[in-house]
mmCIF file of N, CA and C in Angstrom:
data_model
loop_
_atom_site.group_PDB
_atom_site.id
_atom_site.type_symbol
_atom_site.label_atom_id
_atom_site.label_comp_id
_atom_site.label_asym_id
_atom_site.label_seq_id
_atom_site.Cartn_x
_atom_site.Cartn_y
_atom_site.Cartn_z
ATOM 1 N N LYS A 1 2.776 31.733 -5.198
ATOM 2 C CA LYS A 1 2.972 30.917 -6.365
ATOM 3 C C LYS A 1 3.738 29.657 -5.991
ATOM 4 N N ARG A 2 3.468 28.618 -6.729
ATOM 5 C CA ARG A 2 4.147 27.342 -6.509
ATOM 6 C C ARG A 2 5.345 27.250 -7.453
ATOM 7 N N ILE A 3 6.478 26.848 -6.891
ATOM 8 C CA ILE A 3 7.694 26.711 -7.691
ATOM 9 C C ILE A 3 8.067 25.234 -7.751
ATOM 10 N N GLY A 4 8.451 24.764 -8.919
ATOM 11 C CA GLY A 4 8.897 23.384 -9.061
ATOM 12 C C GLY A 4 7.860 22.525 -9.774
ATOM 13 N N ARG A 5 8.129 21.229 -9.731
ATOM 14 C CA ARG A 5 7.257 20.272 -10.413
ATOM 15 C C ARG A 5 5.918 20.111 -9.704
ATOM 16 N N LEU A 6 4.898 19.838 -10.475
ATOM 17 C CA LEU A 6 3.599 19.506 -9.889
ATOM 18 C C LEU A 6 3.625 18.057 -9.445
ATOM 19 N N ARG A 7 2.935 17.772 -8.374
ATOM 20 C CA ARG A 7 2.872 16.397 -7.895
ATOM 21 C C ARG A 7 2.013 15.576 -8.833
ATOM 22 N N SER A 8 2.428 14.327 -9.039
ATOM 23 C CA SER A 8 1.689 13.476 -9.968
ATOM 24 C C SER A 8 0.430 12.900 -9.326
ATOM 25 N N PHE A 9 0.403 12.797 -7.991
ATOM 26 C CA PHE A 9 -0.784 12.294 -7.297
ATOM 27 C C PHE A 9 -0.793 12.870 -5.891
ATOM 28 N N ASP A 10 -1.862 13.560 -5.535
ATOM 29 C CA ASP A 10 -1.946 14.125 -4.189
ATOM 30 C C ASP A 10 -3.389 14.209 -3.679
ATOM 31 N N ASN A 11 -4.230 13.293 -4.106
ATOM 32 C CA ASN A 11 -5.632 13.314 -3.728
ATOM 33 C C ASN A 11 -5.856 12.442 -2.490
ATOM 34 N N LYS A 12 -5.626 13.019 -1.316
ATOM 35 C CA LYS A 12 -5.746 12.284 -0.056
ATOM 36 C C LYS A 12 -7.183 11.845 0.200
ATOM 37 N N ASP A 13 -8.143 12.677 -0.161
ATOM 38 C CA ASP A 13 -9.550 12.333 0.058
ATOM 39 C C ASP A 13 -9.943 11.074 -0.715
ATOM 40 N N LEU A 14 -9.445 10.940 -1.921
ATOM 41 C CA LEU A 14 -9.734 9.766 -2.738
ATOM 42 C C LEU A 14 -9.170 8.498 -2.096
ATOM 43 N N VAL A 15 -7.954 8.587 -1.575
ATOM 44 C CA VAL A 15 -7.325 7.434 -0.921
ATOM 45 C C VAL A 15 -8.089 7.052 0.338
ATOM 46 N N LEU A 16 -8.442 8.029 1.159
ATOM 47 C CA LEU A 16 -9.171 7.741 2.394
ATOM 48 C C LEU A 16 -10.550 7.152 2.119
ATOM 49 N N GLU A 17 -11.219 7.650 1.095
ATOM 50 C CA GLU A 17 -12.523 7.117 0.701
ATOM 51 C C GLU A 17 -12.394 5.656 0.255
ATOM 52 N N TYR A 18 -11.343 5.360 -0.518
ATOM 53 C CA TYR A 18 -11.112 3.988 -0.976
ATOM 54 C C TYR A 18 -10.816 3.069 0.209
ATOM 55 N N LEU A 19 -10.043 3.567 1.176
ATOM 56 C CA LEU A 19 -9.720 2.752 2.347
ATOM 57 C C LEU A 19 -10.925 2.515 3.247
ATOM 58 N N LYS A 20 -11.870 3.440 3.264
ATOM 59 C CA LYS A 20 -13.107 3.201 4.022
ATOM 60 C C LYS A 20 -13.910 2.076 3.391
ATOM 61 N N LYS A 21 -13.915 2.051 2.064
ATOM 62 C CA LYS A 21 -14.665 1.031 1.348
ATOM 63 C C LYS A 21 -13.953 -0.319 1.377
ATOM 64 N N TYR A 22 -12.608 -0.298 1.264
ATOM 65 C CA TYR A 22 -11.796 -1.519 1.262
ATOM 66 C C TYR A 22 -10.678 -1.383 2.294
ATOM 67 N N PRO A 23 -10.976 -1.621 3.570
ATOM 68 C CA PRO A 23 -9.970 -1.383 4.622
ATOM 69 C C PRO A 23 -8.767 -2.326 4.564
ATOM 70 N N ASP A 24 -8.886 -3.467 3.934
ATOM 71 C CA ASP A 24 -7.768 -4.408 3.865
ATOM 72 C C ASP A 24 -7.007 -4.319 2.553
ATOM 73 N N ALA A 25 -7.179 -3.260 1.816
ATOM 74 C CA ALA A 25 -6.517 -3.117 0.522
ATOM 75 C C ALA A 25 -5.009 -2.958 0.708
ATOM 76 N N SER A 26 -4.262 -3.614 -0.136
ATOM 77 C CA SER A 26 -2.807 -3.476 -0.092
ATOM 78 C C SER A 26 -2.398 -2.245 -0.895
ATOM 79 N N GLY A 27 -1.142 -1.878 -0.763
ATOM 80 C CA GLY A 27 -0.632 -0.733 -1.521
ATOM 81 C C GLY A 27 -0.712 -0.957 -3.015
ATOM 82 N N LYS A 28 -0.446 -2.183 -3.433
ATOM 83 C CA LYS A 28 -0.486 -2.492 -4.870
ATOM 84 C C LYS A 28 -1.910 -2.376 -5.409
ATOM 85 N N GLU A 29 -2.893 -2.871 -4.647
ATOM 86 C CA GLU A 29 -4.290 -2.768 -5.083
ATOM 87 C C GLU A 29 -4.714 -1.313 -5.194
ATOM 88 N N MET A 30 -4.326 -0.499 -4.209
ATOM 89 C CA MET A 30 -4.684 0.914 -4.247
ATOM 90 C C MET A 30 -4.055 1.592 -5.458
ATOM 91 N N HIS A 31 -2.809 1.262 -5.730
ATOM 92 C CA HIS A 31 -2.122 1.867 -6.866
ATOM 93 C C HIS A 31 -2.808 1.512 -8.179
ATOM 94 N N GLU A 32 -3.178 0.239 -8.346
ATOM 95 C CA GLU A 32 -3.812 -0.200 -9.590
ATOM 96 C C GLU A 32 -5.156 0.476 -9.826
ATOM 97 N N VAL A 33 -5.897 0.749 -8.756
ATOM 98 C CA VAL A 33 -7.223 1.341 -8.891
ATOM 99 C C VAL A 33 -7.172 2.869 -8.949
ATOM 100 N N LEU A 34 -6.397 3.475 -8.071
ATOM 101 C CA LEU A 34 -6.442 4.927 -7.922
ATOM 102 C C LEU A 34 -5.525 5.697 -8.863
ATOM 103 N N ALA A 35 -4.352 5.142 -9.152
ATOM 104 C CA ALA A 35 -3.395 5.907 -9.953
ATOM 105 C C ALA A 35 -2.534 4.995 -10.812
ATOM 106 N N PRO A 36 -3.146 4.275 -11.759
ATOM 107 C CA PRO A 36 -2.345 3.373 -12.592
ATOM 108 C C PRO A 36 -1.426 4.109 -13.572
ATOM 109 N N HIS A 37 -1.643 5.414 -13.732
ATOM 110 C CA HIS A 37 -0.865 6.194 -14.689
ATOM 111 C C HIS A 37 0.497 6.638 -14.162
ATOM 112 N N ILE A 38 0.776 6.434 -12.861
ATOM 113 C CA ILE A 38 2.071 6.829 -12.309
ATOM 114 C C ILE A 38 2.843 5.588 -11.864
ATOM 115 N N SER A 39 4.111 5.759 -11.593
ATOM 116 C CA SER A 39 4.948 4.624 -11.198
ATOM 117 C C SER A 39 4.639 4.197 -9.763
ATOM 118 N N ASP A 40 5.055 2.987 -9.432
ATOM 119 C CA ASP A 40 4.862 2.475 -8.072
ATOM 120 C C ASP A 40 5.540 3.382 -7.053
ATOM 121 N N THR A 41 6.762 3.756 -7.340
ATOM 122 C CA THR A 41 7.532 4.582 -6.414
ATOM 123 C C THR A 41 6.862 5.929 -6.182
ATOM 124 N N ALA A 42 6.389 6.546 -7.232
ATOM 125 C CA ALA A 42 5.713 7.841 -7.090
ATOM 126 C C ALA A 42 4.451 7.700 -6.248
ATOM 127 N N PHE A 43 3.718 6.607 -6.429
ATOM 128 C CA PHE A 43 2.494 6.402 -5.654
ATOM 129 C C PHE A 43 2.812 6.184 -4.178
ATOM 130 N N TYR A 44 3.809 5.329 -3.898
ATOM 131 C CA TYR A 44 4.157 5.059 -2.504
ATOM 132 C C TYR A 44 4.750 6.295 -1.828
ATOM 133 N N ASN A 45 5.504 7.083 -2.567
ATOM 134 C CA ASN A 45 6.004 8.343 -2.013
ATOM 135 C C ASN A 45 4.862 9.304 -1.715
ATOM 136 N N SER A 46 3.842 9.300 -2.557
ATOM 137 C CA SER A 46 2.666 10.149 -2.320
ATOM 138 C C SER A 46 1.947 9.716 -1.051
ATOM 139 N N LEU A 47 1.801 8.402 -0.864
ATOM 140 C CA LEU A 47 1.165 7.901 0.359
ATOM 141 C C LEU A 47 1.972 8.296 1.592
ATOM 142 N N ALA A 48 3.283 8.190 1.499
ATOM 143 C CA ALA A 48 4.139 8.569 2.627
ATOM 144 C C ALA A 48 4.005 10.054 2.934
ATOM 145 N N ARG A 49 3.953 10.874 1.903
ATOM 146 C CA ARG A 49 3.807 12.315 2.078
ATOM 147 C C ARG A 49 2.465 12.652 2.731
ATOM 148 N N MET A 50 1.436 11.834 2.471
ATOM 149 C CA MET A 50 0.114 12.045 3.053
ATOM 150 C C MET A 50 -0.037 11.363 4.412
ATOM 151 N N ASN A 51 1.031 10.706 4.898
ATOM 152 C CA ASN A 51 1.022 9.962 6.162
ATOM 153 C C ASN A 51 -0.003 8.837 6.161
ATOM 154 N N ILE A 52 -0.104 8.123 5.057
ATOM 155 C CA ILE A 52 -1.011 6.989 4.933
ATOM 156 C C ILE A 52 -0.162 5.732 4.788
ATOM 157 N N THR A 53 -0.421 4.761 5.655
ATOM 158 C CA THR A 53 0.316 3.503 5.573
ATOM 159 C C THR A 53 -0.482 2.517 4.747
ATOM 160 N N TYR A 54 0.166 1.475 4.299
ATOM 161 C CA TYR A 54 -0.495 0.463 3.491
ATOM 162 C C TYR A 54 0.000 -0.904 3.919
ATOM 163 N N LYS A 55 -0.814 -1.909 3.696
ATOM 164 C CA LYS A 55 -0.452 -3.267 4.079
ATOM 165 C C LYS A 55 0.359 -3.910 2.981
ATOM 166 N N LYS A 56 1.245 -4.781 3.407
ATOM 167 C CA LYS A 56 2.052 -5.526 2.453
ATOM 168 C C LYS A 56 1.720 -6.999 2.622
ATOM 169 N N LYS A 57 1.485 -7.675 1.528
ATOM 170 C CA LYS A 57 1.209 -9.098 1.585
ATOM 171 C C LYS A 57 2.521 -9.862 1.645
ATOM 172 N N ARG A 58 2.525 -10.928 2.415
ATOM 173 C CA ARG A 58 3.686 -11.807 2.407
ATOM 174 C C ARG A 58 3.619 -12.649 1.155
ATOM 175 N N SER A 59 4.754 -12.826 0.529
ATOM 176 C CA SER A 59 4.756 -13.533 -0.740
ATOM 177 C C SER A 59 4.511 -15.022 -0.578
ATOM 178 N N ASN A 60 4.906 -15.580 0.554
ATOM 179 C CA ASN A 60 4.759 -17.013 0.726
ATOM 180 C C ASN A 60 4.323 -17.309 2.161
ATOM 181 N N THR A 61 3.068 -17.097 2.462
ATOM 182 C CA THR A 61 2.572 -17.269 3.829
ATOM 183 C C THR A 61 2.583 -18.722 4.262
ATOM 184 N N LYS A 62 2.476 -19.641 3.336
ATOM 185 C CA LYS A 62 2.473 -21.055 3.677
ATOM 186 C C LYS A 62 3.801 -21.455 4.316
ATOM 187 N N SER A 63 4.897 -20.993 3.758
ATOM 188 C CA SER A 63 6.197 -21.344 4.315
ATOM 189 C C SER A 63 6.412 -20.694 5.674
ATOM 190 N N VAL A 64 5.877 -19.501 5.883
ATOM 191 C CA VAL A 64 6.000 -18.830 7.170
ATOM 192 C C VAL A 64 5.273 -19.630 8.235
ATOM 193 N N VAL A 65 4.069 -20.110 7.929
ATOM 194 C CA VAL A 65 3.298 -20.922 8.876
ATOM 195 C C VAL A 65 4.036 -22.218 9.164
ATOM 196 N N ASN A 66 4.572 -22.857 8.146
ATOM 197 C CA ASN A 66 5.308 -24.106 8.341
ATOM 198 C C ASN A 66 6.535 -23.900 9.220
ATOM 199 N N LYS A 67 7.243 -22.795 9.067
ATOM 200 C CA LYS A 67 8.411 -22.511 9.898
ATOM 201 C C LYS A 67 8.003 -22.326 11.346
ATOM 202 N N LYS A 68 6.890 -21.620 11.581
ATOM 203 C CA LYS A 68 6.423 -21.401 12.949
ATOM 204 C C LYS A 68 6.023 -22.732 13.582
ATOM 205 N N GLU A 69 5.313 -23.574 12.841
ATOM 206 C CA GLU A 69 4.919 -24.877 13.355
ATOM 207 C C GLU A 69 6.146 -25.720 13.646
ATOM 208 N N HIS A 70 7.119 -25.678 12.769
ATOM 209 C CA HIS A 70 8.345 -26.447 12.957
ATOM 210 C C HIS A 70 9.068 -25.990 14.221
ATOM 211 N N ASN A 71 9.134 -24.679 14.432
ATOM 212 C CA ASN A 71 9.780 -24.146 15.644
ATOM 213 C C ASN A 71 9.050 -24.557 16.905
ATOM 214 N N LEU A 72 7.731 -24.574 16.867
ATOM 215 C CA LEU A 72 6.946 -24.970 18.032
ATOM 216 C C LEU A 72 7.120 -26.451 18.341
ATOM 217 N N LEU A 73 7.164 -27.273 17.286
ATOM 218 C CA LEU A 73 7.293 -28.716 17.484
ATOM 219 C C LEU A 73 8.690 -29.109 17.947
ATOM 220 N N SER A 74 9.694 -28.334 17.565
ATOM 221 C CA SER A 74 11.067 -28.694 17.908
ATOM 222 C C SER A 74 11.425 -28.331 19.336
ATOM 223 N N LYS A 75 10.581 -27.555 20.000
ATOM 224 C CA LYS A 75 10.870 -27.128 21.389
ATOM 225 C C LYS A 75 10.586 -28.204 22.369
#
């Protein structure tokens, strides 16, 4: 018998199937499509429990590129 709370999301096959179809999907995109009924934290904890990593988008990639260019030019 199982003791304690039931997990809110534990469908590893569904996540892997989605990642095969969309290999560049971010964690937020997966959460919105696969389990919008649970919190972000619960979804990310579920992914961690399943040993599935997810990509994170940089919020401001333009500034990161500009900093790298600036560093290269200043050398």
